[in-house]
Amino acid sequence: MFVTLTLNPALDQSISVNGELALNSLHTVQSECMTPGGKGVNVAKMIATNGHPVTAAGLLGEDRLAFYQDKLIPLGITCCFLALPHPTRCNLMISDGQGHEMKFNRPGFPELRFDEAILRTYASSLAQQGDVIIMSGSLPAQFPPDTYTFLIRLFRAKGCLTIVDTSGPALFAALAERPDVIKPNRQELEAVLGESLDTDSLMKHALRKLMSSHEVVIVSDGVRGAWFAGHNQIWFASSPVVPCVDSTGAGDSLLGQFCADYFPNRRITPEGIARAVAAGAASVEKQGTPIISRERIAELACNVHPLLQAET
């Protein structure tokens, strides 16, 4: 049973414009959509697509609770959000269908103060609903960087496996607590390690070190593909070429598909890697943070050929 935890959700408003996106220019809107977003919510969509039971949890403004439930429950996702008397932020993505994008992310819950007791009680209730807890995304503006560290300890004490996908100080703090799985992108990992990972040899060296602290390390690298390290192996898989409509949530789809394949057997396979990378690629073909079909993932996975880099 999976639980995804999103402490800083956002509605994803995606706008596609005619012509090439450029600064200081007037753009005509071609299409737009609004989808329930937040990294953990996007992961939950992918897990549900694979037919696994999943609970989408996290903080959510009362103003958007009904919208999230209306969109997620029909997908087979159980909703267990902690409703707050604060508005949910709305993030904006503008794209032109030619690979050019502009993203505008608002701060989340700027007036919400961190309350450890409330978060502890809420998180403890989530541990009763699943044994794989996926914590994704940034933190509300006033939450301390070690919030995920606190949650990893809590969930681990209750026998849960922990997955973390975040960035910046929150990622730096979480790494010290050694979650079972981490999934930064290359730039996020470079920032917390304080070193360049722009060559394969540098990346593999970093992954070897991280494998001593984490069961699995996934590093997404945009259109290039993704690295997967664990169980004394390092893999790289190039992404299939697809038209880029909107890259929002691509890494979340990759993580959700990987988790759906990896648990409960906890084996990294080339087939699972191929499906994960294919899910990330399929996500960018559509506007917003859509539901991706298993058929499209299978189709794209045929063009993904994971390469075993090294056994350590």
Short mmCIF file of C-alpha atoms in Angstrom, two decimals:
data_model
loop_
_atom_site.label_atom_id
_atom_site.label_comp_id
_atom_site.label_asym_id
_atom_site.label_seq_id
_atom_site.Cartn_x
_atom_site.Cartn_y
_atom_site.Cartn_z
CA MET A 1 0.00 0.00 0.00
CA PHE A 2 1.41 3.36 -1.07
CA VAL A 3 0.93 6.75 0.57
CA THR A 4 2.15 9.91 -1.16
CA LEU A 5 2.70 12.95 1.05
CA THR A 6 2.65 16.43 -0.48
CA LEU A 7 3.19 19.20 2.05
CA ASN A 8 3.24 22.01 -0.50
CA PRO A 9 0.67 21.19 -3.20
CA ALA A 10 -0.24 23.44 -6.09
CA LEU A 11 -2.86 23.49 -8.75
CA ASP A 12 -1.10 23.21 -12.09
CA GLN A 13 -2.37 25.79 -14.55
CA SER A 14 -0.92 25.10 -17.99
CA ILE A 15 -1.24 27.50 -20.92
CA SER A 16 -0.17 26.79 -24.48
CA VAL A 17 0.41 29.78 -26.75
CA ASN A 18 0.56 30.22 -30.50
CA GLY A 19 3.95 30.93 -32.01
CA GLU A 20 7.31 30.89 -30.32
CA LEU A 21 7.41 31.91 -26.67
CA ALA A 22 9.47 35.10 -26.24
CA LEU A 23 9.98 37.86 -23.70
CA ASN A 24 8.43 41.29 -24.25
CA SER A 25 5.91 39.84 -26.70
CA LEU A 26 2.16 39.40 -26.87
CA HIS A 27 1.07 35.77 -26.99
CA THR A 28 -2.31 34.37 -27.98
CA VAL A 29 -3.55 31.53 -25.81
CA GLN A 30 -4.18 28.37 -27.80
CA SER A 31 -5.35 26.12 -24.96
CA GLU A 32 -5.26 25.91 -21.19
CA CYS A 33 -6.11 23.46 -18.44
CA MET A 34 -6.13 23.20 -14.66
CA THR A 35 -5.16 19.95 -12.93
CA PRO A 36 -4.66 18.94 -9.29
CA GLY A 37 -0.92 19.09 -8.78
CA GLY A 38 1.86 18.74 -6.30
CA LYS A 39 4.66 16.24 -6.80
CA GLY A 40 3.21 13.56 -4.55
CA VAL A 41 -0.22 13.91 -6.17
CA ASN A 42 1.38 13.34 -9.56
CA VAL A 43 3.16 10.25 -8.23
CA ALA A 44 -0.15 8.93 -6.90
CA LYS A 45 -1.74 9.28 -10.35
CA MET A 46 0.95 7.08 -11.86
CA ILE A 47 0.71 4.44 -9.14
CA ALA A 48 -3.07 4.30 -9.53
CA THR A 49 -2.68 3.91 -13.30
CA ASN A 50 -0.77 0.70 -12.55
CA GLY A 51 -3.67 -0.61 -10.47
CA HIS A 52 -2.04 -0.31 -7.04
CA PRO A 53 -3.89 1.03 -4.00
CA VAL A 54 -2.59 4.49 -3.15
CA THR A 55 -3.53 7.27 -0.78
CA ALA A 56 -2.79 10.87 -1.71
CA ALA A 57 -2.13 12.83 1.46
CA GLY A 58 -0.67 16.15 2.48
CA LEU A 59 -1.68 19.68 3.33
CA LEU A 60 -4.40 21.25 1.23
CA GLY A 61 -6.40 24.44 1.40
CA GLU A 62 -10.09 24.02 2.12
CA ASP A 63 -10.76 26.03 -1.02
CA ARG A 64 -9.51 23.22 -3.26
CA LEU A 65 -10.36 20.09 -1.29
CA ALA A 66 -13.51 19.29 -3.31
CA PHE A 67 -11.68 19.90 -6.61
CA TYR A 68 -8.90 17.45 -5.70
CA GLN A 69 -11.35 14.82 -4.49
CA ASP A 70 -13.51 15.14 -7.60
CA LYS A 71 -10.49 14.63 -9.85
CA LEU A 72 -8.58 11.97 -7.89
CA ILE A 73 -11.17 9.64 -6.38
CA PRO A 74 -12.50 8.47 -9.80
CA LEU A 75 -8.93 7.40 -10.61
CA GLY A 76 -8.95 5.00 -7.67
CA ILE A 77 -6.91 7.29 -5.43
CA THR A 78 -7.92 7.55 -1.78
CA CYS A 79 -7.75 11.15 -0.55
CA CYS A 80 -6.59 11.82 2.99
CA PHE A 81 -5.59 15.49 2.95
CA LEU A 82 -5.29 17.66 6.03
CA ALA A 83 -7.53 20.61 5.13
CA LEU A 84 -6.29 24.06 6.12
CA PRO A 85 -7.96 27.48 6.28
CA HIS A 86 -5.34 28.79 3.86
CA PRO A 87 -5.58 29.07 0.07
CA THR A 88 -3.80 26.49 -2.08
CA ARG A 89 -1.27 28.07 -4.40
CA CYS A 90 -1.59 27.88 -8.17
CA ASN A 91 1.54 27.43 -10.26
CA LEU A 92 1.65 28.56 -13.87
CA MET A 93 3.34 26.87 -16.82
CA ILE A 94 3.41 28.55 -20.22
CA SER A 95 4.65 26.61 -23.24
CA ASP A 96 4.62 26.95 -27.02
CA GLY A 97 4.83 23.32 -28.10
CA GLN A 98 8.32 23.93 -29.53
CA GLY A 99 10.26 23.04 -26.40
CA HIS A 100 10.17 26.54 -24.87
CA GLU A 101 8.64 26.89 -21.42
CA MET A 102 8.27 29.40 -18.62
CA LYS A 103 7.32 28.30 -15.10
CA PHE A 104 6.05 30.46 -12.26
CA ASN A 105 5.94 28.75 -8.85
CA ARG A 106 4.35 30.60 -5.96
CA PRO A 107 5.40 30.09 -2.33
CA GLY A 108 3.17 27.66 -0.51
CA PHE A 109 1.07 28.55 2.53
CA PRO A 110 3.14 31.66 3.39
CA GLU A 111 1.14 32.30 6.58
CA LEU A 112 1.10 28.72 7.87
CA ARG A 113 3.30 28.12 10.90
CA PHE A 114 4.99 24.80 11.51
CA ASP A 115 3.28 22.76 14.24
CA GLU A 116 5.22 19.62 15.08
CA ALA A 117 2.49 18.10 17.24
CA ILE A 118 -0.18 18.39 14.55
CA LEU A 119 2.15 17.04 11.87
CA ARG A 120 3.18 14.13 14.10
CA THR A 121 -0.41 13.13 14.77
CA TYR A 122 -1.35 13.41 11.11
CA ALA A 123 1.72 11.52 9.86
CA SER A 124 1.18 8.75 12.41
CA SER A 125 -2.30 8.21 11.04
CA LEU A 126 -0.89 7.90 7.52
CA ALA A 127 1.55 5.21 8.63
CA GLN A 128 -1.48 3.03 9.39
CA GLN A 129 -2.65 3.30 5.78
CA GLY A 130 0.48 2.22 3.93
CA ASP A 131 3.95 0.77 4.28
CA VAL A 132 5.63 2.75 1.47
CA ILE A 133 5.58 6.49 2.12
CA ILE A 134 6.59 8.77 -0.77
CA MET A 135 7.39 12.33 0.34
CA SER A 136 7.62 14.73 -2.56
CA GLY A 137 8.08 18.39 -3.28
CA SER A 138 9.09 21.58 -1.55
CA LEU A 139 8.03 22.66 1.93
CA PRO A 140 5.63 25.41 2.99
CA ALA A 141 7.39 28.73 3.38
CA GLN A 142 7.69 28.66 7.19
CA PHE A 143 8.50 24.95 7.61
CA PRO A 144 12.07 24.15 8.72
CA PRO A 145 14.42 22.44 6.25
CA ASP A 146 14.60 19.33 8.45
CA THR A 147 10.84 18.63 8.22
CA TYR A 148 11.41 15.58 6.04
CA THR A 149 14.13 14.39 8.42
CA PHE A 150 11.57 14.43 11.23
CA LEU A 151 9.07 12.53 9.09
CA ILE A 152 11.57 9.91 7.92
CA ARG A 153 12.36 9.09 11.54
CA LEU A 154 8.67 8.88 12.41
CA PHE A 155 7.74 6.64 9.49
CA ARG A 156 10.80 4.42 9.92
CA ALA A 157 9.93 3.89 13.59
CA LYS A 158 6.54 2.61 12.44
CA GLY A 159 8.10 0.15 10.01
CA CYS A 160 7.49 2.09 6.80
CA LEU A 161 9.82 2.43 3.82
CA THR A 162 10.55 6.04 2.88
CA ILE A 163 11.08 7.72 -0.49
CA VAL A 164 12.06 11.39 -0.76
CA ASP A 165 11.97 13.65 -3.81
CA THR A 166 12.81 17.24 -2.90
CA SER A 167 15.57 19.79 -3.40
CA GLY A 168 17.74 22.43 -1.73
CA PRO A 169 18.13 22.55 2.07
CA ALA A 170 15.26 20.07 2.51
CA LEU A 171 17.10 17.48 0.40
CA PHE A 172 20.40 18.20 2.14
CA ALA A 173 18.81 17.60 5.54
CA ALA A 174 16.91 14.49 4.40
CA LEU A 175 20.02 12.79 3.02
CA ALA A 176 21.53 12.61 6.50
CA GLU A 177 18.58 10.49 7.65
CA ARG A 178 19.15 7.97 4.85
CA PRO A 179 15.70 7.44 3.30
CA ASP A 180 15.38 4.18 1.40
CA VAL A 181 14.96 5.83 -2.01
CA ILE A 182 15.84 9.33 -3.23
CA LYS A 183 15.06 10.91 -6.59
CA PRO A 184 16.67 14.29 -7.24
CA ASN A 185 17.37 15.58 -10.71
CA ARG A 186 20.98 16.19 -11.71
CA GLN A 187 20.97 19.90 -10.90
CA GLU A 188 19.40 19.29 -7.49
CA LEU A 189 21.96 16.63 -6.65
CA GLU A 190 24.84 18.84 -7.78
CA ALA A 191 23.57 21.61 -5.51
CA VAL A 192 23.46 19.50 -2.34
CA LEU A 193 26.74 17.68 -3.06
CA GLY A 194 28.50 20.89 -4.04
CA GLU A 195 30.14 19.30 -7.07
CA SER A 196 29.66 19.00 -10.81
CA LEU A 197 28.10 15.83 -12.20
CA ASP A 198 28.30 16.79 -15.86
CA THR A 199 30.21 13.70 -16.99
CA ASP A 200 29.28 10.04 -16.73
CA SER A 201 32.33 9.25 -14.63
CA LEU A 202 31.52 11.97 -12.09
CA MET A 203 27.90 10.83 -11.88
CA LYS A 204 28.86 7.19 -11.37
CA HIS A 205 31.33 8.16 -8.66
CA ALA A 206 28.62 10.09 -6.81
CA LEU A 207 26.11 7.25 -7.19
CA ARG A 208 28.56 4.72 -5.77
CA LYS A 209 28.93 6.83 -2.64
CA LEU A 210 25.19 7.38 -2.29
CA MET A 211 24.43 3.66 -2.58
CA SER A 212 26.09 3.14 0.79
CA SER A 213 23.33 5.22 2.39
CA HIS A 214 20.27 4.51 0.24
CA GLU A 215 18.71 1.37 -1.19
CA VAL A 216 17.98 3.07 -4.52
CA VAL A 217 19.11 6.39 -6.00
CA ILE A 218 17.35 7.75 -9.08
CA VAL A 219 18.73 10.85 -10.80
CA SER A 220 16.57 12.22 -13.60
CA ASP A 221 18.35 14.24 -16.26
CA GLY A 222 15.68 15.83 -18.42
CA VAL A 223 15.63 14.90 -22.09
CA ARG A 224 18.79 12.82 -21.66
CA GLY A 225 17.09 10.18 -19.51
CA ALA A 226 17.82 8.97 -16.00
CA TRP A 227 20.30 7.12 -13.79
CA PHE A 228 19.28 4.28 -11.48
CA ALA A 229 21.61 2.97 -8.78
CA GLY A 230 21.02 0.27 -6.21
CA HIS A 231 21.86 -3.29 -5.19
CA ASN A 232 25.48 -2.71 -6.28
CA GLN A 233 24.48 -1.81 -9.83
CA ILE A 234 24.31 1.42 -11.82
CA TRP A 235 22.08 1.79 -14.86
CA PHE A 236 21.50 4.56 -17.37
CA ALA A 237 18.54 4.79 -19.72
CA SER A 238 18.18 7.35 -22.48
CA SER A 239 14.77 8.93 -22.89
CA PRO A 240 12.78 8.25 -26.08
CA VAL A 241 12.32 11.27 -28.31
CA VAL A 242 8.85 12.77 -27.97
CA PRO A 243 7.35 16.20 -28.70
CA CYS A 244 7.64 18.43 -25.64
CA VAL A 245 4.29 20.03 -24.84
CA ASP A 246 4.63 20.51 -21.07
CA SER A 247 7.36 19.08 -18.84
CA THR A 248 5.42 19.60 -15.59
CA GLY A 249 5.36 16.40 -13.56
CA ALA A 250 7.64 14.34 -15.80
CA GLY A 251 9.94 13.37 -12.96
CA ASP A 252 6.95 12.53 -10.78
CA SER A 253 5.56 10.18 -13.43
CA LEU A 254 8.99 8.52 -13.65
CA LEU A 255 9.11 8.03 -9.88
CA GLY A 256 5.54 6.79 -9.66
CA GLN A 257 6.07 4.20 -12.38
CA PHE A 258 9.34 3.06 -10.83
CA CYS A 259 7.70 2.58 -7.42
CA ALA A 260 4.81 0.66 -8.97
CA ASP A 261 7.30 -1.80 -10.48
CA TYR A 262 9.89 -1.87 -7.70
CA PHE A 263 7.65 -2.65 -4.73
CA PRO A 264 7.02 -5.08 -3.12
CA ASN A 265 9.76 -7.31 -4.62
CA ARG A 266 12.35 -4.51 -4.41
CA ARG A 267 14.25 -5.54 -7.52
CA ILE A 268 15.65 -3.18 -10.15
CA THR A 269 15.06 -4.64 -13.60
CA PRO A 270 15.79 -3.25 -17.07
CA GLU A 271 12.08 -3.62 -17.89
CA GLY A 272 11.11 -1.54 -14.85
CA ILE A 273 13.68 1.10 -15.71
CA ALA A 274 12.41 1.28 -19.28
CA ARG A 275 8.83 1.77 -18.12
CA ALA A 276 9.86 4.47 -15.65
CA VAL A 277 11.74 6.48 -18.27
CA ALA A 278 8.90 5.94 -20.74
CA ALA A 279 6.39 7.28 -18.21
CA GLY A 280 8.45 10.43 -17.77
CA ALA A 281 8.60 10.90 -21.53
CA ALA A 282 4.88 10.26 -21.99
CA SER A 283 4.15 12.95 -19.42
CA VAL A 284 5.72 15.74 -21.50
CA GLU A 285 3.58 14.90 -24.52
CA LYS A 286 0.46 16.30 -22.85
CA GLN A 287 -0.58 19.55 -21.28
CA GLY A 288 -0.70 19.84 -17.51
CA THR A 289 -0.17 16.84 -15.26
CA PRO A 290 -2.29 14.28 -17.07
CA ILE A 291 -3.20 10.66 -16.58
CA ILE A 292 -0.88 8.57 -18.74
CA SER A 293 -2.09 5.30 -20.24
CA ARG A 294 -0.23 2.07 -19.63
CA GLU A 295 -0.49 1.40 -23.36
CA ARG A 296 1.49 4.55 -24.20
CA ILE A 297 4.09 3.70 -21.57
CA ALA A 298 4.51 0.21 -23.03
CA GLU A 299 4.81 1.66 -26.53
CA LEU A 300 7.54 4.12 -25.53
CA ALA A 301 9.32 1.56 -23.34
CA CYS A 302 10.10 -0.48 -26.45
CA ASN A 303 12.44 2.37 -27.45
CA VAL A 304 14.21 2.55 -24.08
CA HIS A 305 17.26 0.31 -23.69
CA PRO A 306 18.79 0.56 -20.19
CA LEU A 307 22.52 0.01 -20.05
CA LEU A 308 24.22 -1.55 -17.04
CA GLN A 309 27.11 0.80 -16.31
CA ALA A 310 28.93 -0.98 -13.55
CA GLU A 311 28.68 -3.47 -10.75
CA THR A 312 30.27 -2.19 -7.54
#
